[in-house]
XYZ file of C-alpha atoms in Angstrom:
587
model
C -36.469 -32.687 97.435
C -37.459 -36.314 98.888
C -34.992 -38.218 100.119
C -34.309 -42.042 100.278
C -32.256 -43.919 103.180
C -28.730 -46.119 101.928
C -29.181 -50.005 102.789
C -25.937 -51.130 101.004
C -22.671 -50.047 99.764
C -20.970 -51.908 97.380
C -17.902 -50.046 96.032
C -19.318 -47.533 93.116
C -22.699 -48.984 93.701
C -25.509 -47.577 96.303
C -28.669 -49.519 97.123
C -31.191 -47.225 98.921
C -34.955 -47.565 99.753
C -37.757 -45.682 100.283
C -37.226 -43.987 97.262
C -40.802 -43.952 95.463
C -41.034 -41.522 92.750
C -37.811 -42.169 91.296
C -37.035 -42.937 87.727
C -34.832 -44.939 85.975
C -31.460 -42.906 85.204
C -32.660 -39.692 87.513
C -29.874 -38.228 89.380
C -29.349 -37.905 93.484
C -27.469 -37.135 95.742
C -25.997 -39.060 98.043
C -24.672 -38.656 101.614
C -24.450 -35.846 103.540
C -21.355 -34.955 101.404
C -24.272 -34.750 98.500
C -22.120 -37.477 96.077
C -23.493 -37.489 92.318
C -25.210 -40.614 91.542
C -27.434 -42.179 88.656
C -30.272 -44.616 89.557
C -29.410 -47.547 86.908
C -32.210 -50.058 88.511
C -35.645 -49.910 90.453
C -37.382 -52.648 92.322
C -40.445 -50.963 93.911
C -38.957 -48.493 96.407
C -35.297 -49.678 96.495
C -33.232 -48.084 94.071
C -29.749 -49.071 92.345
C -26.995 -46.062 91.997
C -23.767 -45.715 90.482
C -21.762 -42.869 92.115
C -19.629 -40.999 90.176
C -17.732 -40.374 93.149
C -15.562 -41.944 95.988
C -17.410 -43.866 98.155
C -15.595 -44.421 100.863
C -16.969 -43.795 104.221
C -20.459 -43.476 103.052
C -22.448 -45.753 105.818
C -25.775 -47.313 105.690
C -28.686 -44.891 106.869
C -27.332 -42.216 105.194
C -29.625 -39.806 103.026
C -30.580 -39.961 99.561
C -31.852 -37.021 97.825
C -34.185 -36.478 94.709
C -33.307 -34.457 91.978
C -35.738 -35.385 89.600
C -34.009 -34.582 86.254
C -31.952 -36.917 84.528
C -28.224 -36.724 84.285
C -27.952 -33.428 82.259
C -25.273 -31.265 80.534
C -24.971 -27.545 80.495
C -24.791 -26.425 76.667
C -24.153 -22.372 75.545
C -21.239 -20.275 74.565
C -18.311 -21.165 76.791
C -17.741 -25.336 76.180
C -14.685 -24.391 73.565
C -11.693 -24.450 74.958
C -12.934 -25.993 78.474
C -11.431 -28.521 80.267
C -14.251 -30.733 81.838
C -14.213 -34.326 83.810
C -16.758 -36.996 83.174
C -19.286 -35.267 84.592
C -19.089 -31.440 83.333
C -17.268 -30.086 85.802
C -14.383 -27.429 84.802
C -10.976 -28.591 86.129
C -9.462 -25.603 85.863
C -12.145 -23.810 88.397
C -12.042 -26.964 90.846
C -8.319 -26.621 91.054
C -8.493 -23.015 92.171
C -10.795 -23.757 94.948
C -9.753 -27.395 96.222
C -6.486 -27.440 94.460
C -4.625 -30.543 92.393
C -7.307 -33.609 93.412
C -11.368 -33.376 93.234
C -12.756 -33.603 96.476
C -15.938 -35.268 96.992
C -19.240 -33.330 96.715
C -17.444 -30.629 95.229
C -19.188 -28.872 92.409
C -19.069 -25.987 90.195
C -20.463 -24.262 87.042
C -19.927 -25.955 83.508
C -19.958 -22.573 81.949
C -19.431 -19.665 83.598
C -22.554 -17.469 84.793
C -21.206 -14.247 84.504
C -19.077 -13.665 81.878
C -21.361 -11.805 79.307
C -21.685 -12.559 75.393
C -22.174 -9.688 72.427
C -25.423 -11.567 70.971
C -26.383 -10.762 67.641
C -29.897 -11.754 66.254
C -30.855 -13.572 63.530
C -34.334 -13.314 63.509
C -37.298 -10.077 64.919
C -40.108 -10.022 66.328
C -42.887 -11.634 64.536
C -41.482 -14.356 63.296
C -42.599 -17.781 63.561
C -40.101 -20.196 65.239
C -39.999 -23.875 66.149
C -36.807 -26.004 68.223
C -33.868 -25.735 66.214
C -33.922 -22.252 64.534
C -31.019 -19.810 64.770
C -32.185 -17.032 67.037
C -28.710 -15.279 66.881
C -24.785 -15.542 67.018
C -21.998 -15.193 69.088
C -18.398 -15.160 68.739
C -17.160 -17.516 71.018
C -13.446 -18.066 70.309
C -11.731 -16.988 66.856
C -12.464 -19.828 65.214
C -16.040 -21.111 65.982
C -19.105 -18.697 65.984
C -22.055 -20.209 68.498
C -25.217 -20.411 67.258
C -27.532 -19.965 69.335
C -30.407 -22.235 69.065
C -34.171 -22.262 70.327
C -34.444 -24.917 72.072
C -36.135 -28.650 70.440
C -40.010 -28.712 71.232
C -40.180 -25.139 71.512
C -42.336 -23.501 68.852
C -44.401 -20.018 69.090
C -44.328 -16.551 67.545
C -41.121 -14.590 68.753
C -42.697 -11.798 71.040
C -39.430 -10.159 72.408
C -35.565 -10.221 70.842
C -32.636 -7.874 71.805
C -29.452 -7.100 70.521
C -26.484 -6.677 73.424
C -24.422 -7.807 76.391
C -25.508 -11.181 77.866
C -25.097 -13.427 80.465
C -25.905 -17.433 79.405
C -28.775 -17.111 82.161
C -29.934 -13.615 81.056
C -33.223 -13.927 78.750
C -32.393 -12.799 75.523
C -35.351 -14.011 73.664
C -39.587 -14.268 74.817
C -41.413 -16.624 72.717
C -45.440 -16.899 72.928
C -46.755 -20.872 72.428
C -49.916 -21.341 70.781
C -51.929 -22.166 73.755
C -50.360 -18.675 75.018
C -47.785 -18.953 77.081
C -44.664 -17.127 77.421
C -41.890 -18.607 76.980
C -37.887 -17.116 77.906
C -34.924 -18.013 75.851
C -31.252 -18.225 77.427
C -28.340 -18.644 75.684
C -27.961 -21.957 78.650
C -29.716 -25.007 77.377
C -29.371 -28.006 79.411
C -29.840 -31.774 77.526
C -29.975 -35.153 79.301
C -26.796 -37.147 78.290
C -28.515 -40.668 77.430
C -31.401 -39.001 75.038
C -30.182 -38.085 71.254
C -30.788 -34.763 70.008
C -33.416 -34.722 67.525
C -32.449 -34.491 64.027
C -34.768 -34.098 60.523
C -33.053 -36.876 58.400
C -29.692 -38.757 58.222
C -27.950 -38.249 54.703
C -25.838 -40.766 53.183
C -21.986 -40.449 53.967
C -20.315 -39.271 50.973
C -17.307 -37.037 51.547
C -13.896 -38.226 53.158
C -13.068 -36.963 56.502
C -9.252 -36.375 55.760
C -6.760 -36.737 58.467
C -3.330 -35.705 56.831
C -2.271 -39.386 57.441
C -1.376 -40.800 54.795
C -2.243 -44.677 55.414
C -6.043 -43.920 56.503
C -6.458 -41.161 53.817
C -5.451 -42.896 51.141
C -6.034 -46.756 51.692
C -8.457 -46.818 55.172
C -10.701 -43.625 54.769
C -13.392 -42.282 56.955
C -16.420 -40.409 55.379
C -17.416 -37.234 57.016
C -19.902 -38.554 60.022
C -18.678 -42.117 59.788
C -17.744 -44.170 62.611
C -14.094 -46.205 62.880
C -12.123 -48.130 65.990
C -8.711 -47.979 66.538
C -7.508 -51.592 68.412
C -4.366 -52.210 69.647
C -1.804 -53.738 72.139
C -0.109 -51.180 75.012
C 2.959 -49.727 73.548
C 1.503 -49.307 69.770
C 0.695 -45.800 69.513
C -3.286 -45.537 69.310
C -2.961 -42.443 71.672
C -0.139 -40.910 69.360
C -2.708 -41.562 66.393
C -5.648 -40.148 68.443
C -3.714 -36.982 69.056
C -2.359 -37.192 65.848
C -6.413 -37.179 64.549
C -7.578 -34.485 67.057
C -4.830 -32.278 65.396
C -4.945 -32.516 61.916
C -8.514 -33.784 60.728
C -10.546 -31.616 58.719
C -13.306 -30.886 61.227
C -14.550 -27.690 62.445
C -14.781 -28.773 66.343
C -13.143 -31.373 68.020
C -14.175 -33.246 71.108
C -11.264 -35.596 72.993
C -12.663 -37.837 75.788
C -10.074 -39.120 77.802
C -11.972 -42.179 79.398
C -10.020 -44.100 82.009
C -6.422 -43.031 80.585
C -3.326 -43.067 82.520
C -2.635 -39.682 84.271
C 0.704 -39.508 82.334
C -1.265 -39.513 79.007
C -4.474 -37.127 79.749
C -1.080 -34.831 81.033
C 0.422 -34.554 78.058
C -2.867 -33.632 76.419
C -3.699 -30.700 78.160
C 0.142 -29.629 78.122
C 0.294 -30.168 74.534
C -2.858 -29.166 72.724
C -2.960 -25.155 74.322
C 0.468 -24.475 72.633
C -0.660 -26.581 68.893
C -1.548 -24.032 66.532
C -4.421 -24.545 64.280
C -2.978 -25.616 60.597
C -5.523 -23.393 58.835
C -5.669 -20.387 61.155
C -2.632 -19.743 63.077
C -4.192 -19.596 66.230
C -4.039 -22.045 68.993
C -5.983 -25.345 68.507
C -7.928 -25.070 71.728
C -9.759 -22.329 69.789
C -11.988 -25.325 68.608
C -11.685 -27.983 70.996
C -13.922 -29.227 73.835
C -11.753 -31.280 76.315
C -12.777 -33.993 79.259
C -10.543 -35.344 81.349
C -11.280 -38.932 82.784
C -8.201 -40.592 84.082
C -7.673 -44.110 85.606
C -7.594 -43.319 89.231
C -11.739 -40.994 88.819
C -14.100 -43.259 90.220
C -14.556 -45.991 87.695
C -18.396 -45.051 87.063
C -17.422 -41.745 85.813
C -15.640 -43.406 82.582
C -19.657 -44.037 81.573
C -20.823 -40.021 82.054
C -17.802 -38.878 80.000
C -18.665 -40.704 76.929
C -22.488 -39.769 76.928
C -21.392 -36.047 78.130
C -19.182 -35.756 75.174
C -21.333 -37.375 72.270
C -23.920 -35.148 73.901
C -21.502 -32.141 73.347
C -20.710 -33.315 69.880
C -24.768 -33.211 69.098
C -25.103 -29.947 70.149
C -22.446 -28.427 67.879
C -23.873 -30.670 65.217
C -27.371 -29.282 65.064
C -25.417 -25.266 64.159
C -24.312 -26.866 61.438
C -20.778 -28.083 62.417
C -18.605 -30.584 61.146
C -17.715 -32.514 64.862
C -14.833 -34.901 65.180
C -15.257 -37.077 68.768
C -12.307 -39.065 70.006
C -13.098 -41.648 72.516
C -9.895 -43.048 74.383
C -10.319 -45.276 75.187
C -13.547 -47.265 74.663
C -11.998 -50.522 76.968
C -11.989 -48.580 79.937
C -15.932 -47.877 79.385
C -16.704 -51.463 78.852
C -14.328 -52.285 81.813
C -16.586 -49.369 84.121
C -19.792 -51.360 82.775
C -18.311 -54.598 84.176
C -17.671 -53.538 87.390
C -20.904 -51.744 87.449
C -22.457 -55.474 86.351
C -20.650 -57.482 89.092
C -21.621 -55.262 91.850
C -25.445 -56.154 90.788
C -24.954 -59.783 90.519
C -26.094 -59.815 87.205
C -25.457 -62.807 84.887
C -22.214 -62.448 83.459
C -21.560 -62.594 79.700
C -18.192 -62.988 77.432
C -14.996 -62.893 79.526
C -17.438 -61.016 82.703
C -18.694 -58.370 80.882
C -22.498 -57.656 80.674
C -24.818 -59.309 78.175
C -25.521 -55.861 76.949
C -22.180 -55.027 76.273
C -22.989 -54.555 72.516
C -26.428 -52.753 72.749
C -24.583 -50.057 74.676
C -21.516 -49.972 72.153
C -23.918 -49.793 68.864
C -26.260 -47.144 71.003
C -22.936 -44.976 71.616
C -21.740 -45.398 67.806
C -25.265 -44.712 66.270
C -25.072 -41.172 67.793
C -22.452 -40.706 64.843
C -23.727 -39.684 61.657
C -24.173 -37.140 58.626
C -27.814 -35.373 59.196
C -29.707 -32.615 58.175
C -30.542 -30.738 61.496
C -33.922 -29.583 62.422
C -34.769 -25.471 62.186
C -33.695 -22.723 59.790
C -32.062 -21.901 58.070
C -31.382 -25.115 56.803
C -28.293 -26.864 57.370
C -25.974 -29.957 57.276
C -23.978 -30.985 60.090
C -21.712 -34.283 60.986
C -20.336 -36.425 64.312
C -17.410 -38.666 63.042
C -17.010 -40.880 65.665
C -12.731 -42.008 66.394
C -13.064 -45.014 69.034
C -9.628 -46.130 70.459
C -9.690 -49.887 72.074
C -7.291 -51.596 74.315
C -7.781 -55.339 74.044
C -5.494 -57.097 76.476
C -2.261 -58.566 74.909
C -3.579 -56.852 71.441
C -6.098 -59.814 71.468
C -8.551 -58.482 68.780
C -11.222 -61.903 69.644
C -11.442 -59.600 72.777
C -15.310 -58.687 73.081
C -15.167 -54.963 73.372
C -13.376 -54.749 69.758
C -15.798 -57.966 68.417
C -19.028 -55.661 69.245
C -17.498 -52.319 68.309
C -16.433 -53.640 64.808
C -19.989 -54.946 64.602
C -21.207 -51.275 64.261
C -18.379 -49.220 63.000
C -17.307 -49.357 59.354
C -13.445 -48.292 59.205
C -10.666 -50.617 61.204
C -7.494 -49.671 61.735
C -6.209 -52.044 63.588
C -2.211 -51.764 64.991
C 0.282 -54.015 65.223
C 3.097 -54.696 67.548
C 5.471 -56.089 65.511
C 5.140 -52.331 63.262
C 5.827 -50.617 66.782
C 7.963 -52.253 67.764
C 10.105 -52.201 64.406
C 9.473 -48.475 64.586
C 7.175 -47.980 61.918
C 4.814 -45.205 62.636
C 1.459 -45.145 62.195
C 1.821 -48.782 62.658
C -1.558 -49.764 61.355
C -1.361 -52.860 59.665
C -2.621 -52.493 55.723
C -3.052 -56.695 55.377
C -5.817 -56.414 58.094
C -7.249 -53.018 58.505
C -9.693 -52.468 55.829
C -12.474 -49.019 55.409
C -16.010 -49.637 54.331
C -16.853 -46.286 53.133
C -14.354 -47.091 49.357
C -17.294 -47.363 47.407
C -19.135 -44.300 49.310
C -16.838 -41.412 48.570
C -14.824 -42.986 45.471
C -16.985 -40.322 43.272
C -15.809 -37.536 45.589
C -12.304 -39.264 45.258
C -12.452 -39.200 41.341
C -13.957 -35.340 41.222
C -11.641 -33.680 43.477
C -8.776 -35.868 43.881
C -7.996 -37.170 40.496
C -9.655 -39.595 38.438
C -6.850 -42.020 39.021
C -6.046 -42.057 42.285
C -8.462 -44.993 43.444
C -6.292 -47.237 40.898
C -3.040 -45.529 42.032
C -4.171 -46.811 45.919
C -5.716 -50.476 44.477
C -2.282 -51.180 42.464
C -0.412 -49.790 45.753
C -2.213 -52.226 47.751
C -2.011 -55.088 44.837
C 1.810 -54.404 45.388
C 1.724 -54.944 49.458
C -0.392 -58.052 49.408
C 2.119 -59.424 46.954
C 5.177 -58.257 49.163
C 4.032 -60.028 52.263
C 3.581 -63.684 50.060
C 7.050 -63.408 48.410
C 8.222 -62.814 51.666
C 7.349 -65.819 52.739
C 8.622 -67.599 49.686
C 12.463 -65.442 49.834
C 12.990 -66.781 54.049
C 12.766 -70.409 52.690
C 14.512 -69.845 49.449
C 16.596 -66.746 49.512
C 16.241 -63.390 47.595
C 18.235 -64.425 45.001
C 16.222 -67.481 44.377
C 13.044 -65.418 43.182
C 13.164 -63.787 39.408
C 14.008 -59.836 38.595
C 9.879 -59.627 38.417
C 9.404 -60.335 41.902
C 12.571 -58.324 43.086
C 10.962 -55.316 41.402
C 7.729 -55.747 43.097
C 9.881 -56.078 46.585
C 11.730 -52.483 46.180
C 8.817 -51.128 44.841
C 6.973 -52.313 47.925
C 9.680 -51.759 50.154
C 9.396 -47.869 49.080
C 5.694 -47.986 49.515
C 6.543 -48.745 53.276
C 9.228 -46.722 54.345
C 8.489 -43.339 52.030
C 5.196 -43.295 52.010
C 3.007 -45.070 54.660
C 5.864 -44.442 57.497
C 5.155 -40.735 58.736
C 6.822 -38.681 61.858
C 4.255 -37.371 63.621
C 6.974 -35.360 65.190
C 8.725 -33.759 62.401
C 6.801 -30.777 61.509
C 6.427 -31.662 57.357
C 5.939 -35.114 57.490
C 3.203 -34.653 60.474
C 0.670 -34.166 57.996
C 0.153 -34.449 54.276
C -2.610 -32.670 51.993
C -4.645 -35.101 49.713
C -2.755 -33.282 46.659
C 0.445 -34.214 48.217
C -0.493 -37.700 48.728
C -1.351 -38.169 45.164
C 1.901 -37.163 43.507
C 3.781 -38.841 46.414
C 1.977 -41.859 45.261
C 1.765 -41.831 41.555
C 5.584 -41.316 41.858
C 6.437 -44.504 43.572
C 3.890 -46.282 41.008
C 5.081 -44.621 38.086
C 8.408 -45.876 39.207
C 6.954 -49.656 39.144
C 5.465 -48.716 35.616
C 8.861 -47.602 34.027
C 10.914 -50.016 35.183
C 8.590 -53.166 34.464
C 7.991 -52.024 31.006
C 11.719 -52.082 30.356
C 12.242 -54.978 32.269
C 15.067 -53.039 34.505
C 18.070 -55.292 36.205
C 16.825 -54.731 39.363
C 20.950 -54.152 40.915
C 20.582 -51.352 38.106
C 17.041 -49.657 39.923
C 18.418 -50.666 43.551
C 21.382 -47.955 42.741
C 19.700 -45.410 41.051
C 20.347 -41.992 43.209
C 16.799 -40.966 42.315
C 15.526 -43.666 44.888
C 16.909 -40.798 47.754
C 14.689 -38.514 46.035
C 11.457 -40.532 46.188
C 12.615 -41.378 50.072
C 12.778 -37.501 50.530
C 9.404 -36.568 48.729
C 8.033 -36.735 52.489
C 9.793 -33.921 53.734
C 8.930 -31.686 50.512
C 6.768 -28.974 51.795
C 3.341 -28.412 51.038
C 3.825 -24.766 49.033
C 6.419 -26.679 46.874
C 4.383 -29.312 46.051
C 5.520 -29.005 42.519
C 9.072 -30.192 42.985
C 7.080 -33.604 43.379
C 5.527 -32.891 39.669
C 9.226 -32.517 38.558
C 10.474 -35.552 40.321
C 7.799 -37.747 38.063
C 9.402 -36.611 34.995
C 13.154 -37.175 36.855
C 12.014 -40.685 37.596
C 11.345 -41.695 33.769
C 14.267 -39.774 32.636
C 16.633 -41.873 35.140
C 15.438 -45.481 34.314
C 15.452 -44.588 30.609
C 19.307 -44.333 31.692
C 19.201 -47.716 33.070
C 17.786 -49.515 29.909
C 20.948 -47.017 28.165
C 23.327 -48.589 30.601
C 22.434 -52.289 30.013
C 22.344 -51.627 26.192
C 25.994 -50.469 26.734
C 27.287 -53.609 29.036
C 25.747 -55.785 26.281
């Protein structure tokens, strides 16, 4: 291990020299305390580092020391249901031995080295492998098997594989190259954080990713492997909605980065997700879920590691064949990290002080997303959706972290405060948030949806648009100003707020609705619009029909009695029928 010499310390930043032989983004350590850094510049033998540590008290002279590998994660049976920070290391094991706050220099396993794993092979001896074939299986929680994978560039005739009891560094696999060598499989892989995982082809999205929220599923979708940003002011519930997403959406695995969140919030995360239970299974929704933990007081350099450790994470779940769901919250505080990192080098400052390659590093992050076929057999599909939250100041969406993320992702939802703040919930605004995966998934839409629920949702959003411009016309001139026509098509859309894109992500019905659900919820209200318009209702007549506290209540109708809602179309026709009755009468 060589070892460099400190010459400057500037806050998260360590220049050292004499450091020949080092390459760009190898990691050291630094100090006598042995602090994790990352070289992020060279100049002949002086060396740039970000430490992903405190630096206080570090002094000039100190040591550096050499690794020579790149920053890496640990990969193998054990990542479900851990609890990491930025950098890999498990919380709940450095709170046992240093208790409540990290210490510097202190480090410990990513996965633990002795628990042992009943591995069951795929393939015997004599078969020809290459990187990416499924060797075997183990059972690593009740919901997600672990596949375990040889790893990429490795390719040979398999000499040696046993069924049993294993340990992630036990060799469970010999493999003999074609030049001869020998090579041993562990279940442990290890994978440098900035470097993609290699994949055979990307596919074209074209399957929804649904979420059980009714505004994105139904008006903003996100295919399967796509990529979407959630901007917002403080105080307008993107966290809510990422927790909201980490619970209910239809992925196999899901990985939550917490990057550069309050305390308060990561808290209530790693309160609240061990005592969810999984809406499919029964069994608690940790059972699938990778965790890591990267709150606003870490070291500021760490916010970087956590999002290439998770998408990393995310890869390697991918390539079995998984469908992945990443949540990044939130994606400000990385692009704030990369500033500070930026000003401590002096380097020419772009938009509002952040660096000039602010939006090479977002699209590199976001392109790690996708739909692919993975390399290896057997073959097999598997997908990284990609859930970005982003916290402009004052909600300012010119602000350049959310300019360059929507310049790569394709879905927007984009809150507002005034929604919040009137408590409307998911307050995602439908006149600005748009999706631009419509036209990739409105097949799927029309073959296991219903053929017409893409003109249900265009008509519902015809409706809305109109709302918001005779809204404007009834504050100068009054609601009774404006004819029965327009009336209708403000109770109508009035409905189409407050019944159907308002949903309590606390009750425990209206939490989350299935795509079935939201279909006859919404052909309801619209079928509503349709009777009375072709009867031309007296809109006093609709406004006190009792069966409008039935379409307010189809919310709460619970998803095994879905068929009350098939009912409630036929009550809705039968009741304005009775209007256009009534008015014959007064006449």
């Amino acid at each position: 291990m060589k070892n460099g010499r400190i010459i400057r310390v500037s806050g998260p930043l360590i220049e050292a020299c004499e450091m020949k032989g080092a390459r760009m983004f190898d990691v050291v350590k630094v100090g006598e305390e042995h602090l994790l850094g990352e070289i992020i510049g060279l100049d002949r033998d002086k060396a740039s580092i970000q430490v992903y540590e405190e630096t206080e008290g570090i002094g000039v002279g100190e040591p550096v020391y050499l690794t020579g590998e790149p920053l890496s994660v640990t990969l193998g049976p054990g990542l479900i249901e851990s609890i990491y920070d930025g950098i890999q290391r498990p919380l709940k094991i450095i709170q046992e031995e240093v208790g409540d706050f990290i210490t510097r220099g202190v480090s410990a396993n990513a996965l633990d080295p002795e628990k042992k794993w009943e591995f069951i092979p795929e393939k015997k001896k004599g078969d020809r492998i290459s990187g990416g074939d499924i060797l075997g299986r183990v059972k690593e929680t009740v919901l997600v098997e672990h596949r375990v994978m040889v790893p990429p560039g490795v390719e040979g005739v398999l000499k040696e594989i046993k069924k049993g009891k294993y340990t992630i560094k036990d060799t469970i696999a010999v493999i003999k190259s074609k030049n001869g060598k020998e090579e041993k499989i562990q279940m442990e892989q290890r994978w440098p954080v900035r470097k993609p995982r290699p994949i055979k082809r990307r596919l074209p999205p074209t399957e929804p990713l649904f979420t059980g929220q009714r505004i994105i599923d139904t008006f903003f979708p996100i295919a399967r492997g796509g990529t979407a940003c959630i901007p917002g002011p403080f105080g307008s519930g993107k966290t809510v909605m990422q927790h909201q997403l980490a619970k209910w959406t239809e992925a196999e695995i899901v990985v939550y980065i917490g990057c550069g969140e309050r305390g308060n919030e990561m808290t209530d995360v790693l309160n609240e997700f061990p005592r969810l239970k999984d809406p499919k299974s029964g069994e608690p929704l940790m059972k699938r879920i990778v965790l890591l933990a990267n709150t606003s007081n870490m070291p500021v350099a760490a916010r970087e590691a956590s999002i290439y450790t998770g998408i990393t994470i995310a890869e390697y779940f991918r390539d079995m064949g998984y469908s992945i769901a990443l949540m990044a919250d939130s994606t400000s505080r990385w692009a704030e990290a990369l500033r500070e990192i930026s000003g401590r080098l002096e380097e020419m400052p772009g938009e509002e002080g952040y660096p000039a390659y602010l939006g090479s590093n977002v699209a590199q992050f976001y392109e790690r997303a996708g739909k692919v076929e993975c390399i290896g057999e057997p073959d097999r599909e598997g997908a990284i959706s990609v859930i970005g939250a982003v916290s402009p100041p004052g909600g300012d969406l010119s602000d350049p972290v959310v300019q360059n993320t929507l310049r790569v992702v394709k879905v927007f939802w984009s809150l507002k405060a005034e929604l919040a703040y009137a408590r409307h919930f998911p307050a995602i605004d439908w006149l600005t948030s748009y999706s631009l995966y419509l036209d990739n998934i409105r097949d799927y839409f029309d073959r296991e949806i219903a053929e017409d629920f893409i003109k249900l949702e265009q008509e519902a959003m015809r409706l809305l648009e109109e709302e918001a411009e005779l809204q404007e016309m009834v504050r100068l001139v009054g609601i009774d100003a404006i004819s029965s026509k327009e009336r209708r098509i403000l109770l109508v859309s009035r409905m189409l707020r407050e019944d159907y894109l308002h949903q309590n992500a606390m009750h425990e019905i209206d939490t989350y609705t299935s795509m079935k659900k939201q279909y006859l919820m919404l052909k309801n209200i619209i079928n509503f619009y349709h009777e009375a318009e072709e009867i031309d209702a007296d809109i006093k007549s609709l406004e006190n029909l009792d069966i409008l506290t039935d379409i307010a209540r189809m919310k709460y109708v619970e998803e095994e009695k879905k068929e009350k809602l098939v009912e409630l179309y036929e009550a809705i026709s039968k009741a304005i029928s009775g209007v256009t009755a009534k008015r014959e009468e007064e006449q």
